[in-house]
Amino acid sequence: MQISAVISVDELTRNGADWAAFTAMLERCRAWGYDAVELAVRDPARVDARSLERALQSVGLAVAALATGTAFSVDGLSLTHPDAGVRRAAAERIADHCRLAARVGGFVILGLVRGRTLPGVTREQAEAWMDEGVAAVCEAGARLGVRLLFEPINRYETDLVHTVEEGLALLDRVRAPNLGLLLDTFHMNIEEASIGQSLRRAGARVHHVHAADSNRCYPGAGHVDFGAVIQTLEGMGYGGYLSAEILPRPNLETSLEQAAANLRRLLGRDEL
Ligand code: LER
Ligand code: MN
């Protein structure tokens, strides 16, 4: 199991204007003991892929995944929007993420971009649009050799797919060979009766894990038992990433440094 840090390409490059801060953050991530980074990218069309590749290569960090949530939270793109044009734009945006992933590596995450059931839309309709959209972006990814992740998200952020069971049901409906589950310990702590049992239930269909504590701060800052989570994942033969997707408290640097130190200790990888 390796560890990864979620960082924002948009924020650290000041929306593509300056790669120095981004490269400096990559260097810090490597020094803290991360194996990879998970990159939040709102719009790949605004990212200079050459500069991104150069920065990653110069520091020697892999890309675990591309996070796409700001395409929803900032641009309002959603696979379940009642306006077909918005749904199409959301799918096109995720296809762009797949094109970027084909260059720099990593999964493409389907999290908040699934949207939520908006007023005037039935739940059945929203679910049908979600399934259709997920299938379409998985096809786009498959053409590029890119794998995608669907993330169950807690009830306070969406009404569509909160639990592992619901995530597995979506995978069964869509049946895309390049789609797996991303499980996030913060959401699991809210929605699952037992984090351990739900991880085991998902088994080999868990392709990526977000590590955030019960308060969404770094692992160790709340009451999720990460020792037990890691033991369960090891028992399942999970060989993917634990990716720290955490609030920047008290600040980004300290939170990522603490996350790496605590996860590495629990993984028995104390030595840097
Ligand atoms: C995205 O990975 C996630 O976990 C969401 O809760 C973001 O708000
Ligand atoms: Mn997450």
mmCIF file of N, CA, C and O and ligand atoms in Angstrom, residues 6 38 67 69 73 109 111-112 151-154 157 182 184 186-187 210 216 245, ligand 1:
data_model
loop_
_atom_site.group_PDB
_atom_site.id
_atom_site.type_symbol
_atom_site.label_atom_id
_atom_site.label_comp_id
_atom_site.label_asym_id
_atom_site.label_seq_id
_atom_site.Cartn_x
_atom_site.Cartn_y
_atom_site.Cartn_z
ATOM 1 N N VAL A 6 -3.590 14.650 -1.688
ATOM 2 C CA VAL A 6 -4.437 15.408 -2.617
ATOM 3 C C VAL A 6 -3.990 16.869 -2.596
ATOM 4 O O VAL A 6 -3.963 17.508 -1.537
ATOM 5 N N GLU A 38 -2.485 13.050 -5.688
ATOM 6 C CA GLU A 38 -3.792 13.031 -6.358
ATOM 7 C C GLU A 38 -4.085 14.490 -6.700
ATOM 8 O O GLU A 38 -4.072 15.352 -5.817
ATOM 9 N N ALA A 67 -8.756 14.290 -9.388
ATOM 10 C CA ALA A 67 -10.013 14.603 -8.720
ATOM 11 C C ALA A 67 -10.747 15.665 -9.532
ATOM 12 O O ALA A 67 -10.131 16.622 -10.016
ATOM 13 N N GLY A 69 -13.979 17.110 -8.596
ATOM 14 C CA GLY A 69 -15.113 17.694 -7.867
ATOM 15 C C GLY A 69 -15.371 19.161 -8.148
ATOM 16 O O GLY A 69 -16.525 19.616 -8.116
ATOM 17 N N SER A 73 -18.484 21.743 -8.187
ATOM 18 C CA SER A 73 -18.675 22.757 -7.141
ATOM 19 C C SER A 73 -18.399 24.175 -7.650
ATOM 20 O O SER A 73 -18.999 25.124 -7.162
ATOM 21 N N ILE A 109 -11.614 10.356 -11.085
ATOM 22 C CA ILE A 109 -12.606 10.167 -10.022
ATOM 23 C C ILE A 109 -13.975 10.737 -10.408
ATOM 24 O O ILE A 109 -14.080 11.879 -10.872
ATOM 25 N N GLY A 111 -16.942 11.714 -8.424
ATOM 26 C CA GLY A 111 -17.436 11.970 -7.068
ATOM 27 C C GLY A 111 -18.612 12.930 -7.140
ATOM 28 O O GLY A 111 -19.699 12.568 -7.607
ATOM 29 N N LEU A 112 -18.362 14.178 -6.755
ATOM 30 C CA LEU A 112 -19.449 15.163 -6.744
ATOM 31 C C LEU A 112 -20.028 15.413 -8.133
ATOM 32 O O LEU A 112 -21.177 15.866 -8.240
ATOM 33 N N GLU A 151 -17.190 7.158 -6.373
ATOM 34 C CA GLU A 151 -17.040 7.360 -4.932
ATOM 35 C C GLU A 151 -18.399 7.544 -4.242
ATOM 36 O O GLU A 151 -19.082 8.539 -4.493
ATOM 37 N N PRO A 152 -18.795 6.615 -3.368
ATOM 38 C CA PRO A 152 -19.955 6.885 -2.514
ATOM 39 C C PRO A 152 -19.642 8.107 -1.632
ATOM 40 O O PRO A 152 -18.535 8.215 -1.093
ATOM 41 N N ILE A 153 -20.589 9.007 -1.526
ATOM 42 C CA ILE A 153 -20.393 10.277 -0.789
ATOM 43 C C ILE A 153 -21.538 10.446 0.199
ATOM 44 O O ILE A 153 -22.678 10.088 -0.100
ATOM 45 N N ASN A 154 -21.237 11.004 1.356
ATOM 46 C CA ASN A 154 -22.241 11.061 2.431
ATOM 47 C C ASN A 154 -23.478 11.888 2.082
ATOM 48 O O ASN A 154 -23.454 12.736 1.195
ATOM 49 N N GLU A 157 -23.893 15.735 1.212
ATOM 50 C CA GLU A 157 -23.314 16.328 -0.003
ATOM 51 C C GLU A 157 -24.052 15.923 -1.279
ATOM 52 O O GLU A 157 -23.959 16.613 -2.287
ATOM 53 N N LEU A 182 -14.029 3.995 -5.291
ATOM 54 C CA LEU A 182 -13.174 4.783 -4.396
ATOM 55 C C LEU A 182 -13.922 4.878 -3.076
ATOM 56 O O LEU A 182 -15.060 5.372 -3.038
ATOM 57 N N ASP A 184 -13.983 6.338 0.790
ATOM 58 C CA ASP A 184 -13.444 7.467 1.563
ATOM 59 C C ASP A 184 -13.836 7.250 3.022
ATOM 60 O O ASP A 184 -15.019 7.159 3.354
ATOM 61 N N PHE A 186 -13.894 9.121 5.542
ATOM 62 C CA PHE A 186 -14.758 10.159 6.126
ATOM 63 C C PHE A 186 -16.229 9.847 5.834
ATOM 64 O O PHE A 186 -17.075 9.868 6.725
ATOM 65 N N HIS A 187 -16.534 9.530 4.578
ATOM 66 C CA HIS A 187 -17.924 9.201 4.215
ATOM 67 C C HIS A 187 -18.346 7.875 4.849
ATOM 68 O O HIS A 187 -19.489 7.731 5.306
ATOM 69 N N HIS A 210 -9.661 7.079 -0.036
ATOM 70 C CA HIS A 210 -9.391 8.400 0.536
ATOM 71 C C HIS A 210 -9.287 8.247 2.040
ATOM 72 O O HIS A 210 -10.213 7.727 2.684
ATOM 73 N N ARG A 216 -12.747 15.002 9.055
ATOM 74 C CA ARG A 216 -12.178 15.340 7.744
ATOM 75 C C ARG A 216 -10.756 15.903 7.831
ATOM 76 O O ARG A 216 -10.203 16.385 6.847
ATOM 77 N N GLU A 245 -7.062 12.995 1.679
ATOM 78 C CA GLU A 245 -7.949 14.064 1.181
ATOM 79 C C GLU A 245 -8.519 14.752 2.420
ATOM 80 O O GLU A 245 -9.537 14.328 2.966
HETATM 81 C C1 LER B 1 -14.475 13.910 -2.890
HETATM 82 O O1 LER B 1 -13.494 12.932 -2.944
HETATM 83 C C2 LER B 1 -15.168 13.890 -1.609
HETATM 84 O O2 LER B 1 -14.868 13.096 -0.762
HETATM 85 C C3 LER B 1 -16.233 14.862 -1.391
HETATM 86 O O3 LER B 1 -16.681 14.782 -0.071
HETATM 87 C C4 LER B 1 -15.766 16.268 -1.701
HETATM 88 O O4 LER B 1 -16.620 17.176 -1.110
#
